[in-house]
Amino acid sequence: NLTTQLIEWYTINKRDLPWRKTLDPYKIWVSEIILQQTQIKTGIKYYQNFIKKFPNIQSLSEAKDIDVLKIWQGLGYYRRALNMLETAKKINTTYNKGFPSHYNELIQLKGIGEYTAAAISSICFNEKRAVLDGNVYRVLSRVYNISDPINTNNSKKKFQKIANKLISHSKPGIYNQAIMDFGSIHCKQHNPK
Protein backbone atom coordinates (compact mmCIF):
# COMPACT_ATOMS: atom_id res chain seq x y z
CA ASN A 1 0.00 0.00 0.00
CA LEU A 2 1.02 3.65 -0.35
CA THR A 3 1.88 4.09 3.33
CA THR A 4 4.32 1.18 3.34
CA GLN A 5 5.82 2.24 0.02
CA LEU A 6 6.42 5.78 1.26
CA ILE A 7 8.07 4.58 4.47
CA GLU A 8 10.29 2.17 2.49
CA TRP A 9 11.19 4.95 0.04
CA TYR A 10 12.02 7.28 2.93
CA THR A 11 14.26 4.72 4.62
CA ILE A 12 16.48 4.76 1.53
CA ASN A 13 16.05 8.36 0.34
CA LYS A 14 15.50 10.58 3.39
CA ARG A 15 17.47 13.78 3.52
CA ASP A 16 20.26 14.10 6.07
CA LEU A 17 19.00 17.07 8.09
CA PRO A 18 20.21 18.10 11.56
CA TRP A 19 16.74 17.96 13.15
CA ARG A 20 16.31 14.40 11.89
CA LYS A 21 18.97 13.26 14.36
CA THR A 22 16.78 14.02 17.38
CA LEU A 23 13.31 13.48 18.79
CA ASP A 24 13.66 16.51 21.07
CA PRO A 25 10.36 18.38 20.59
CA TYR A 26 12.07 21.72 21.21
CA LYS A 27 14.48 21.15 18.30
CA ILE A 28 11.73 19.83 16.02
CA TRP A 29 9.63 22.90 16.88
CA VAL A 30 12.53 25.26 16.12
CA SER A 31 13.12 23.55 12.76
CA GLU A 32 9.43 23.68 11.82
CA ILE A 33 9.11 27.39 12.63
CA ILE A 34 12.34 28.30 10.82
CA LEU A 35 11.29 26.32 7.74
CA GLN A 36 8.02 28.23 7.36
CA GLN A 37 8.57 30.45 4.32
CA THR A 38 12.24 29.35 4.19
CA GLN A 39 14.05 26.91 1.91
CA ILE A 40 15.78 24.01 3.65
CA LYS A 41 19.22 25.03 2.38
CA THR A 42 18.86 28.43 4.08
CA GLY A 43 17.02 27.02 7.10
CA ILE A 44 19.82 24.62 8.10
CA LYS A 45 22.27 27.41 8.92
CA TYR A 46 19.66 29.40 10.86
CA TYR A 47 18.60 26.25 12.73
CA GLN A 48 22.18 25.44 13.73
CA ASN A 49 22.86 29.02 14.88
CA PHE A 50 19.57 29.18 16.79
CA ILE A 51 20.17 25.87 18.60
CA LYS A 52 23.74 26.90 19.43
CA LYS A 53 22.50 30.16 20.97
CA PHE A 54 19.34 28.69 22.57
CA PRO A 55 19.95 24.93 23.07
CA ASN A 56 16.73 24.26 25.02
CA ILE A 57 13.35 25.68 25.93
CA GLN A 58 14.66 27.21 29.16
CA SER A 59 17.48 29.14 27.46
CA LEU A 60 15.03 30.51 24.89
CA SER A 61 12.47 31.42 27.54
CA GLU A 62 15.10 33.47 29.39
CA ALA A 63 16.22 35.34 26.26
CA LYS A 64 15.50 38.97 25.48
CA ASP A 65 13.52 39.98 22.41
CA ILE A 66 16.56 41.69 20.91
CA ASP A 67 18.70 38.54 21.21
CA VAL A 68 16.10 36.38 19.51
CA LEU A 69 15.54 38.93 16.75
CA LYS A 70 19.28 39.24 16.20
CA ILE A 71 19.75 35.50 15.60
CA TRP A 72 16.63 35.57 13.37
CA GLN A 73 17.93 38.48 11.30
CA GLY A 74 17.63 37.81 7.57
CA LEU A 75 14.90 35.17 7.85
CA GLY A 76 12.06 37.69 7.71
CA TYR A 77 8.60 37.24 9.20
CA TYR A 78 9.97 38.38 12.57
CA ARG A 79 6.64 37.72 14.24
CA ARG A 80 7.61 34.01 14.12
CA ALA A 81 10.63 34.67 16.35
CA LEU A 82 8.64 36.74 18.82
CA ASN A 83 5.89 34.09 18.92
CA MET A 84 8.55 31.47 19.66
CA LEU A 85 9.87 33.53 22.56
CA GLU A 86 6.37 34.00 23.99
CA THR A 87 5.58 30.30 23.56
CA ALA A 88 8.89 29.27 25.16
CA LYS A 89 8.07 31.39 28.22
CA LYS A 90 4.62 29.84 28.45
CA ILE A 91 5.96 26.28 28.09
CA ASN A 92 8.65 26.93 30.67
CA THR A 93 6.11 28.11 33.25
CA THR A 94 2.90 26.24 32.37
CA TYR A 95 4.38 22.86 31.52
CA ASN A 96 7.09 22.85 34.18
CA LYS A 97 9.93 23.14 31.64
CA GLY A 98 8.67 20.16 29.64
CA PHE A 99 7.29 20.32 26.13
CA PRO A 100 3.58 19.54 25.64
CA SER A 101 3.23 16.14 24.03
CA HIS A 102 -0.27 16.19 22.54
CA TYR A 103 -1.64 17.90 19.47
CA ASN A 104 -4.49 19.45 21.46
CA GLU A 105 -2.03 21.13 23.85
CA LEU A 106 0.38 22.20 21.12
CA ILE A 107 -2.32 23.80 18.95
CA GLN A 108 -3.12 26.17 21.84
CA LEU A 109 0.35 27.71 21.79
CA LYS A 110 1.09 30.94 19.96
CA GLY A 111 2.63 30.43 16.53
CA ILE A 112 1.83 26.71 16.40
CA GLY A 113 -0.79 25.83 13.83
CA GLU A 114 -2.32 22.54 12.72
CA TYR A 115 0.64 21.47 10.61
CA THR A 116 3.29 22.23 13.25
CA ALA A 117 1.24 20.64 16.05
CA ALA A 118 0.78 17.48 13.95
CA ALA A 119 4.47 17.37 13.03
CA ILE A 120 5.70 17.74 16.62
CA SER A 121 3.16 15.36 18.17
CA SER A 122 3.72 12.65 15.54
CA ILE A 123 7.52 12.88 15.20
CA CYS A 124 8.34 13.31 18.88
CA PHE A 125 5.48 11.58 20.67
CA ASN A 126 4.21 9.04 18.11
CA GLU A 127 0.75 10.62 18.11
CA LYS A 128 -1.26 9.59 15.07
CA ARG A 129 -1.74 13.04 13.47
CA ALA A 130 -1.36 13.47 9.71
CA VAL A 131 0.41 16.58 8.46
CA LEU A 132 -0.80 18.61 5.51
CA ASP A 133 1.59 20.99 3.79
CA GLY A 134 2.17 21.94 0.17
CA ASN A 135 4.20 18.79 -0.48
CA VAL A 136 1.55 16.52 1.02
CA TYR A 137 -1.27 18.22 -0.89
CA ARG A 138 0.69 17.75 -4.11
CA VAL A 139 1.36 14.03 -3.50
CA LEU A 140 -2.23 13.30 -2.52
CA SER A 141 -3.73 15.31 -5.37
CA ARG A 142 -1.60 13.44 -7.91
CA VAL A 143 -2.03 9.97 -6.44
CA TYR A 144 -5.80 10.38 -5.99
CA ASN A 145 -6.32 12.55 -9.09
CA ILE A 146 -7.86 15.44 -7.13
CA SER A 147 -8.00 18.75 -8.94
CA ASP A 148 -9.92 20.68 -6.26
CA PRO A 149 -8.24 23.91 -5.14
CA ILE A 150 -6.63 23.43 -1.74
CA ASN A 151 -7.71 26.77 -0.30
CA THR A 152 -11.32 25.87 0.50
CA ASN A 153 -12.64 24.27 3.69
CA ASN A 154 -14.23 21.39 1.75
CA SER A 155 -10.96 20.61 -0.02
CA LYS A 156 -8.96 20.78 3.19
CA LYS A 157 -11.40 18.36 4.83
CA LYS A 158 -11.17 16.03 1.84
CA PHE A 159 -7.36 16.01 1.91
CA GLN A 160 -7.26 15.65 5.71
CA LYS A 161 -9.59 12.65 5.51
CA ILE A 162 -7.27 10.94 3.00
CA ALA A 163 -4.17 11.86 5.00
CA ASN A 164 -5.76 10.48 8.18
CA LYS A 165 -6.52 7.16 6.43
CA LEU A 166 -2.96 6.83 5.12
CA ILE A 167 -0.97 7.69 8.23
CA SER A 168 0.88 4.78 9.75
CA HIS A 169 -0.49 3.46 13.04
CA SER A 170 2.93 2.40 14.31
CA LYS A 171 5.20 5.03 12.69
CA PRO A 172 3.18 8.24 12.27
CA GLY A 173 6.18 10.55 12.56
CA ILE A 174 8.24 8.60 10.05
CA TYR A 175 5.27 8.46 7.66
CA ASN A 176 4.73 12.23 7.93
CA GLN A 177 8.38 12.91 7.19
CA ALA A 178 8.29 10.39 4.34
CA ILE A 179 5.36 11.95 2.51
CA MET A 180 6.81 15.46 2.96
CA ASP A 181 10.22 14.37 1.66
CA PHE A 182 8.67 12.48 -1.24
CA GLY A 183 6.70 15.56 -2.21
CA SER A 184 9.76 17.78 -1.98
CA ILE A 185 12.32 15.49 -3.63
CA HIS A 186 10.37 13.32 -6.06
CA CYS A 187 6.86 14.72 -6.57
CA LYS A 188 8.06 18.24 -7.31
CA GLN A 189 5.72 21.03 -8.30
CA HIS A 190 7.48 21.43 -11.65
CA ASN A 191 9.09 18.57 -13.57
CA PRO A 192 8.27 15.77 -11.10
CA LYS A 193 10.49 12.70 -11.28
Coordinates of N, CA and C in Angstrom, one line a residue:
N1 N 0.8 -1.2 0.0 CA 0.0 0.0 0.0 C 0.9 1.3 0.0
L2 N 0.3 2.4 -0.2 CA 1.0 3.6 -0.4 C 1.8 4.0 0.9
T3 N 1.2 3.8 2.1 CA 1.9 4.1 3.3 C 3.2 3.3 3.5
T4 N 3.1 2.0 3.2 CA 4.3 1.2 3.3 C 5.4 1.6 2.3
Q5 N 4.9 1.8 1.1 CA 5.8 2.2 0.0 C 6.5 3.5 0.4
L6 N 5.8 4.5 0.9 CA 6.4 5.8 1.3 C 7.5 5.6 2.4
I7 N 7.1 4.8 3.4 CA 8.1 4.6 4.5 C 9.3 3.9 4.0
E8 N 9.1 2.9 3.1 CA 10.3 2.2 2.5 C 11.1 3.1 1.6
W9 N 10.5 4.0 0.9 CA 11.2 5.0 0.0 C 12.0 5.9 0.9
Y10 N 11.4 6.3 2.0 CA 12.0 7.3 2.9 C 13.2 6.7 3.6
T11 N 13.1 5.4 4.0 CA 14.3 4.7 4.6 C 15.5 4.8 3.8
I12 N 15.4 4.7 2.5 CA 16.5 4.8 1.5 C 16.8 6.2 1.1
N13 N 15.8 7.1 1.0 CA 16.1 8.4 0.3 C 15.9 9.6 1.2
K14 N 15.7 9.4 2.5 CA 15.5 10.6 3.4 C 16.7 11.5 3.4
R15 N 16.4 12.8 3.5 CA 17.5 13.8 3.5 C 18.2 13.8 4.9
D16 N 19.5 14.0 4.9 CA 20.3 14.1 6.1 C 20.2 15.5 6.6
L17 N 19.3 15.7 7.5 CA 19.0 17.1 8.1 C 19.3 17.0 9.6
P18 N 19.8 18.1 10.1 CA 20.2 18.1 11.6 C 19.1 17.8 12.5
W19 N 17.9 18.2 12.2 CA 16.7 18.0 13.2 C 16.2 16.5 13.0
R20 N 16.7 15.8 12.0 CA 16.3 14.4 11.9 C 17.1 13.5 12.8
K21 N 18.1 14.1 13.5 CA 19.0 13.3 14.4 C 18.5 13.3 15.8
T22 N 17.3 13.9 16.0 CA 16.8 14.0 17.4 C 15.3 13.8 17.4
L23 N 14.8 13.5 18.6 CA 13.3 13.5 18.8 C 12.9 14.5 19.8
D24 N 13.9 15.4 20.1 CA 13.7 16.5 21.1 C 12.6 17.4 20.5
P25 N 11.4 17.6 21.1 CA 10.4 18.4 20.6 C 10.7 19.9 20.4
Y26 N 11.6 20.3 21.3 CA 12.1 21.7 21.2 C 12.8 21.9 19.9
K27 N 13.7 21.0 19.5 CA 14.5 21.1 18.3 C 13.6 20.9 17.1
I28 N 12.7 20.0 17.1 CA 11.7 19.8 16.0 C 10.9 21.1 15.8
W29 N 10.4 21.7 16.9 CA 9.6 22.9 16.9 C 10.4 24.0 16.2
V30 N 11.7 24.2 16.7 CA 12.5 25.3 16.1 C 12.7 25.0 14.6
S31 N 12.9 23.8 14.2 CA 13.1 23.6 12.8 C 11.8 23.9 12.0
E32 N 10.7 23.5 12.5 CA 9.4 23.7 11.8 C 9.1 25.2 11.7
I33 N 9.4 26.0 12.7 CA 9.1 27.4 12.6 C 10.1 28.1 11.7
I34 N 11.4 27.7 11.7 CA 12.3 28.3 10.8 C 12.0 28.0 9.4
L35 N 11.5 26.8 9.1 CA 11.3 26.3 7.7 C 10.0 26.9 7.1
Q36 N 9.2 27.6 7.9 CA 8.0 28.2 7.4 C 8.5 29.4 6.5
Q37 N 8.2 29.4 5.3 CA 8.6 30.4 4.3 C 10.1 30.5 4.1
T38 N 10.8 29.4 4.3 CA 12.2 29.4 4.2 C 12.6 28.0 3.5
Q39 N 13.5 28.1 2.5 CA 14.0 26.9 1.9 C 15.0 26.2 2.9
I40 N 15.0 24.8 2.7 CA 15.8 24.0 3.7 C 17.2 24.4 3.7
K41 N 17.8 24.7 2.5 CA 19.2 25.0 2.4 C 19.5 26.2 3.3
T42 N 18.7 27.2 3.2 CA 18.9 28.4 4.1 C 18.5 28.1 5.5
G43 N 17.5 27.3 5.8 CA 17.0 27.0 7.1 C 18.0 26.3 8.0
I44 N 18.8 25.4 7.3 CA 19.8 24.6 8.1 C 20.8 25.5 8.9
K45 N 21.3 26.5 8.2 CA 22.3 27.4 8.9 C 21.6 28.2 10.1
Y46 N 20.4 28.7 9.8 CA 19.7 29.4 10.9 C 19.3 28.5 12.0
Y47 N 18.9 27.2 11.7 CA 18.6 26.3 12.7 C 19.8 26.0 13.6
Q48 N 21.0 25.7 13.0 CA 22.2 25.4 13.7 C 22.6 26.6 14.6
N49 N 22.5 27.8 14.1 CA 22.9 29.0 14.9 C 21.9 29.2 16.0
F50 N 20.6 29.0 15.8 CA 19.6 29.2 16.8 C 19.8 28.2 17.9
I51 N 20.0 26.9 17.6 CA 20.2 25.9 18.6 C 21.5 26.1 19.4
K52 N 22.5 26.6 18.7 CA 23.7 26.9 19.4 C 23.5 28.0 20.5
K53 N 22.8 29.0 20.1 CA 22.5 30.2 21.0 C 21.5 29.8 22.1
F54 N 20.4 29.1 21.7 CA 19.3 28.7 22.6 C 19.2 27.2 22.5
P55 N 20.0 26.4 23.2 CA 20.0 24.9 23.1 C 18.7 24.2 23.6
N56 N 17.9 24.9 24.4 CA 16.7 24.3 25.0 C 15.7 25.3 25.3
I57 N 14.5 24.8 25.7 CA 13.4 25.7 25.9 C 13.6 26.7 27.0
Q58 N 14.4 26.3 28.1 CA 14.7 27.2 29.2 C 15.5 28.4 28.7
S59 N 16.6 28.1 27.9 CA 17.5 29.1 27.5 C 16.7 30.1 26.6
L60 N 15.8 29.6 25.7 CA 15.0 30.5 24.9 C 14.1 31.3 25.7
S61 N 13.4 30.7 26.7 CA 12.5 31.4 27.5 C 13.1 32.5 28.4
E62 N 14.4 32.4 28.6 CA 15.1 33.5 29.4 C 15.7 34.5 28.5
A63 N 15.6 34.4 27.2 CA 16.2 35.3 26.3 C 15.4 36.7 26.2
K64 N 16.1 37.7 25.7 CA 15.5 39.0 25.5 C 15.1 39.0 24.0
D65 N 14.0 39.8 23.8 CA 13.5 40.0 22.4 C 14.7 40.3 21.4
I66 N 15.5 41.2 21.8 CA 16.6 41.7 20.9 C 17.5 40.6 20.5
D67 N 17.8 39.7 21.5 CA 18.7 38.5 21.2 C 18.1 37.5 20.2
V68 N 16.8 37.3 20.4 CA 16.1 36.4 19.5 C 16.0 37.0 18.1
L69 N 15.7 38.3 18.0 CA 15.5 38.9 16.8 C 16.9 39.0 16.0
K70 N 17.9 39.2 16.8 CA 19.3 39.2 16.2 C 19.7 37.9 15.5
I71 N 19.4 36.8 16.2 CA 19.7 35.5 15.6 C 18.8 35.2 14.4
W72 N 17.6 35.8 14.4 CA 16.6 35.6 13.4 C 16.9 36.5 12.1
Q73 N 17.7 37.5 12.3 CA 17.9 38.5 11.3 C 18.2 37.9 9.9
G74 N 17.5 38.3 8.9 CA 17.6 37.8 7.6 C 16.6 36.8 7.2
L75 N 15.9 36.2 8.1 CA 14.9 35.2 7.9 C 13.6 35.8 7.5
G76 N 13.3 37.0 8.0 CA 12.1 37.7 7.7 C 11.0 37.1 8.6
Y77 N 9.7 37.7 8.4 CA 8.6 37.2 9.2 C 9.0 37.2 10.7
Y78 N 9.4 38.3 11.2 CA 10.0 38.4 12.6 C 9.0 38.0 13.6
R79 N 7.7 38.1 13.3 CA 6.6 37.7 14.2 C 6.8 36.3 14.7
R80 N 7.4 35.4 13.8 CA 7.6 34.0 14.1 C 8.6 33.9 15.3
A81 N 9.6 34.7 15.3 CA 10.6 34.7 16.3 C 10.0 35.1 17.7
L82 N 9.3 36.2 17.6 CA 8.6 36.7 18.8 C 7.6 35.8 19.4
N83 N 6.8 35.1 18.5 CA 5.9 34.1 18.9 C 6.6 32.9 19.6
M84 N 7.8 32.5 19.0 CA 8.5 31.5 19.7 C 9.0 31.8 21.1
L85 N 9.4 33.1 21.2 CA 9.9 33.5 22.6 C 8.7 33.5 23.5
E86 N 7.6 34.0 23.1 CA 6.4 34.0 24.0 C 5.9 32.6 24.3
T87 N 6.0 31.7 23.3 CA 5.6 30.3 23.6 C 6.6 29.6 24.5
A88 N 7.9 29.9 24.3 CA 8.9 29.3 25.2 C 8.7 29.7 26.6
K89 N 8.3 30.9 26.8 CA 8.1 31.4 28.2 C 6.9 30.7 28.8
K90 N 5.8 30.5 28.0 CA 4.6 29.8 28.4 C 4.9 28.4 28.8
I91 N 5.6 27.7 27.9 CA 6.0 26.3 28.1 C 6.8 26.1 29.4
N92 N 7.7 27.0 29.5 CA 8.7 26.9 30.7 C 7.9 27.1 32.0
T93 N 6.9 27.9 32.0 CA 6.1 28.1 33.3 C 4.9 27.1 33.4
T94 N 4.1 27.0 32.3 CA 2.9 26.2 32.4 C 3.2 24.7 32.4
Y95 N 4.1 24.3 31.6 CA 4.4 22.9 31.5 C 5.6 22.4 32.3
N96 N 6.0 23.2 33.3 CA 7.1 22.8 34.2 C 8.4 22.5 33.4
K97 N 8.7 23.3 32.4 CA 9.9 23.1 31.6 C 9.9 22.0 30.7
G98 N 8.8 21.2 30.6 CA 8.7 20.2 29.6 C 7.9 20.6 28.4
F99 N 8.0 19.9 27.4 CA 7.3 20.3 26.1 C 6.0 19.6 26.1
P100 N 4.9 20.3 25.7 CA 3.6 19.5 25.6 C 3.7 18.4 24.6
S101 N 3.0 17.3 24.9 CA 3.2 16.1 24.0 C 2.0 15.8 23.2
H102 N 0.9 16.5 23.3 CA -0.3 16.2 22.5 C -0.7 17.3 21.6
Y103 N -1.2 16.9 20.5 CA -1.6 17.9 19.5 C -2.5 19.0 20.1
N104 N -3.5 18.5 20.9 CA -4.5 19.5 21.5 C -3.9 20.5 22.4
E105 N -2.8 20.2 23.0 CA -2.0 21.1 23.8 C -1.2 22.0 23.0
L106 N -0.5 21.4 22.0 CA 0.4 22.2 21.1 C -0.4 23.3 20.3
I107 N -1.5 22.9 19.8 CA -2.3 23.8 19.0 C -2.8 25.1 19.7
Q108 N -2.7 25.0 21.0 CA -3.1 26.2 21.8 C -2.0 27.2 22.0
L109 N -0.8 26.8 21.6 CA 0.3 27.7 21.8 C 0.5 28.7 20.6
K110 N 0.9 29.9 20.9 CA 1.1 30.9 20.0 C 2.1 30.5 18.9
G111 N 1.7 30.7 17.6 CA 2.6 30.4 16.5 C 2.7 29.0 16.1
I112 N 1.9 28.1 16.8 CA 1.8 26.7 16.4 C 0.5 26.4 15.8
G113 N 0.4 26.1 14.5 CA -0.8 25.8 13.8 C -1.0 24.3 13.7
E114 N -2.0 24.0 12.9 CA -2.3 22.5 12.7 C -1.1 21.7 12.2
Y115 N -0.5 22.2 11.2 CA 0.6 21.5 10.6 C 1.8 21.3 11.6
T116 N 2.2 22.3 12.3 CA 3.3 22.2 13.3 C 2.9 21.4 14.4
A117 N 1.7 21.5 14.9 CA 1.2 20.6 16.1 C 1.2 19.2 15.7
A118 N 0.8 18.9 14.4 CA 0.8 17.5 14.0 C 2.2 17.0 13.8
A119 N 3.1 17.8 13.2 CA 4.5 17.4 13.0 C 5.1 17.1 14.4
I120 N 5.1 18.0 15.3 CA 5.7 17.7 16.6 C 5.1 16.5 17.3
S121 N 3.8 16.5 17.4 CA 3.2 15.4 18.2 C 3.4 14.0 17.5
S122 N 3.5 13.9 16.2 CA 3.7 12.6 15.5 C 5.2 12.3 15.6
I123 N 6.1 13.2 15.3 CA 7.5 12.9 15.2 C 8.1 12.6 16.6
C124 N 7.7 13.4 17.5 CA 8.3 13.3 18.9 C 7.6 12.4 19.8
F125 N 6.3 12.3 19.7 CA 5.5 11.6 20.7 C 4.6 10.5 20.1
N126 N 4.9 10.2 18.8 CA 4.2 9.0 18.1 C 2.7 9.2 18.1
E127 N 2.2 10.4 18.2 CA 0.7 10.6 18.1 C 0.3 10.5 16.6
K128 N -0.8 9.8 16.4 CA -1.3 9.6 15.1 C -2.0 10.8 14.5
R129 N -1.2 11.8 14.0 CA -1.7 13.0 13.5 C -1.1 13.3 12.1
A130 N -1.9 13.3 11.1 CA -1.4 13.5 9.7 C -1.1 14.9 9.4
V131 N 0.1 15.2 8.8 CA 0.4 16.6 8.5 C -0.1 16.9 7.1
L132 N -0.4 18.1 6.8 CA -0.8 18.6 5.5 C 0.0 19.9 5.2
D133 N 0.9 19.8 4.3 CA 1.6 21.0 3.8 C 1.6 20.9 2.3
G134 N 2.2 21.9 1.6 CA 2.2 21.9 0.2 C 2.6 20.7 -0.5
N135 N 3.7 20.0 0.1 CA 4.2 18.8 -0.5 C 3.2 17.7 -0.4
V136 N 2.5 17.6 0.8 CA 1.6 16.5 1.0 C 0.3 16.7 0.1
Y137 N -0.2 17.9 0.0 CA -1.3 18.2 -0.9 C -0.9 17.8 -2.3
R138 N 0.3 18.1 -2.7 CA 0.7 17.7 -4.1 C 0.7 16.2 -4.3
V139 N 1.3 15.5 -3.4 CA 1.4 14.0 -3.5 C -0.1 13.4 -3.5
L140 N -0.9 13.9 -2.6 CA -2.2 13.3 -2.5 C -3.1 13.7 -3.7
S141 N -2.9 14.9 -4.2 CA -3.7 15.3 -5.4 C -3.3 14.5 -6.6
R142 N -2.1 14.2 -6.7 CA -1.6 13.4 -7.9 C -2.0 12.0 -7.8
V143 N -1.7 11.4 -6.6 CA -2.0 10.0 -6.4 C -3.5 9.7 -6.6
Y144 N -4.3 10.6 -6.0 CA -5.8 10.4 -6.0 C -6.5 11.2 -7.1
N145 N -5.8 11.8 -8.0 CA -6.3 12.6 -9.1 C -7.4 13.6 -8.6
I146 N -7.0 14.4 -7.7 CA -7.9 15.4 -7.1 C -7.4 16.8 -7.7
S147 N -8.3 17.5 -8.4 CA -8.0 18.8 -8.9 C -8.6 19.9 -8.2
D148 N -9.3 19.6 -7.1 CA -9.9 20.7 -6.3 C -8.9 21.7 -5.8
P149 N -9.2 23.0 -5.7 CA -8.2 23.9 -5.1 C -8.1 23.6 -3.6
I150 N -6.9 23.8 -3.1 CA -6.6 23.4 -1.7 C -7.0 24.5 -0.7
N151 N -7.5 25.7 -1.2 CA -7.7 26.8 -0.3 C -9.2 26.9 0.1
T152 N -9.9 25.8 0.0 CA -11.3 25.9 0.5 C -11.5 24.9 1.7
N153 N -12.4 25.2 2.5 CA -12.6 24.3 3.7 C -13.0 22.9 3.3
N154 N -13.8 22.7 2.2 CA -14.2 21.4 1.8 C -13.0 20.6 1.2
S155 N -12.2 21.3 0.5 CA -11.0 20.6 0.0 C -10.0 20.2 1.1
K156 N -9.8 21.1 2.1 CA -9.0 20.8 3.2 C -9.5 19.6 3.9
K157 N -10.8 19.5 4.1 CA -11.4 18.4 4.8 C -11.2 17.1 4.0
K158 N -11.4 17.2 2.7 CA -11.2 16.0 1.8 C -9.7 15.5 1.9
F159 N -8.8 16.4 1.8 CA -7.4 16.0 1.9 C -7.0 15.5 3.3
Q160 N -7.5 16.1 4.4 CA -7.3 15.6 5.7 C -7.8 14.2 5.9
K161 N -9.0 14.0 5.4 CA -9.6 12.6 5.5 C -8.7 11.6 4.9
I162 N -8.2 11.9 3.7 CA -7.3 10.9 3.0 C -6.0 10.8 3.8
A163 N -5.4 11.9 4.2 CA -4.2 11.9 5.0 C -4.4 11.0 6.3
N164 N -5.5 11.2 6.9 CA -5.8 10.5 8.2 C -5.9 9.0 7.9
K165 N -6.4 8.6 6.8 CA -6.5 7.2 6.4 C -5.1 6.6 6.1
L166 N -4.3 7.3 5.5 CA -3.0 6.8 5.1 C -1.9 6.8 6.2
I167 N -2.0 7.6 7.2 CA -1.0 7.7 8.2 C -0.8 6.3 8.9
S168 N 0.5 6.0 9.1 CA 0.9 4.8 9.7 C 0.4 4.8 11.2
H169 N -0.1 3.6 11.6 CA -0.5 3.5 13.0 C 0.7 3.3 13.9
S170 N 1.8 2.7 13.5 CA 2.9 2.4 14.3 C 4.1 3.4 14.1
K171 N 4.1 4.1 13.0 CA 5.2 5.0 12.7 C 4.7 6.3 12.1
P172 N 3.8 7.0 12.8 CA 3.2 8.2 12.3 C 4.2 9.3 11.9
G173 N 5.2 9.5 12.8 CA 6.2 10.6 12.6 C 7.0 10.3 11.3
I174 N 7.4 9.0 11.2 CA 8.2 8.6 10.1 C 7.4 8.7 8.8
Y175 N 6.1 8.3 8.8 CA 5.3 8.5 7.7 C 5.1 9.9 7.3
N176 N 4.9 10.8 8.2 CA 4.7 12.2 7.9 C 6.0 12.8 7.3
Q177 N 7.1 12.4 7.8 CA 8.4 12.9 7.2 C 8.6 12.3 5.8
A178 N 8.2 11.1 5.6 CA 8.3 10.4 4.3 C 7.5 11.1 3.3
I179 N 6.2 11.4 3.5 CA 5.4 12.0 2.5 C 5.8 13.4 2.2
M180 N 6.3 14.1 3.2 CA 6.8 15.5 3.0 C 8.1 15.4 2.1
D181 N 9.0 14.5 2.5 CA 10.2 14.4 1.7 C 9.9 13.9 0.2
F182 N 9.0 13.0 0.1 CA 8.7 12.5 -1.2 C 8.1 13.6 -2.1
G183 N 7.3 14.4 -1.5 CA 6.7 15.6 -2.2 C 7.8 16.6 -2.6
S184 N 8.7 16.8 -1.7 CA 9.8 17.8 -2.0 C 10.8 17.3 -3.0
I185 N 11.2 16.0 -2.8 CA 12.3 15.5 -3.6 C 11.8 14.9 -5.0
H186 N 10.8 14.1 -4.9 CA 10.4 13.3 -6.1 C 9.1 13.9 -6.8
C187 N 8.1 14.3 -6.0 CA 6.9 14.7 -6.6 C 6.9 16.2 -6.6
K188 N 7.9 16.8 -7.3 CA 8.1 18.2 -7.3 C 6.9 19.0 -8.0
Q189 N 6.8 20.2 -7.7 CA 5.7 21.0 -8.3 C 5.9 21.1 -9.8
H190 N 7.1 21.4 -10.2 CA 7.5 21.4 -11.7 C 8.4 20.3 -12.0
N191 N 8.2 19.7 -13.1 CA 9.1 18.6 -13.6 C 9.2 17.5 -12.5
P192 N 8.1 16.9 -12.1 CA 8.3 15.8 -11.1 C 9.0 14.6 -11.7
K193 N 9.7 13.9 -10.8 CA 10.5 12.7 -11.3 C 9.6 11.5 -11.5

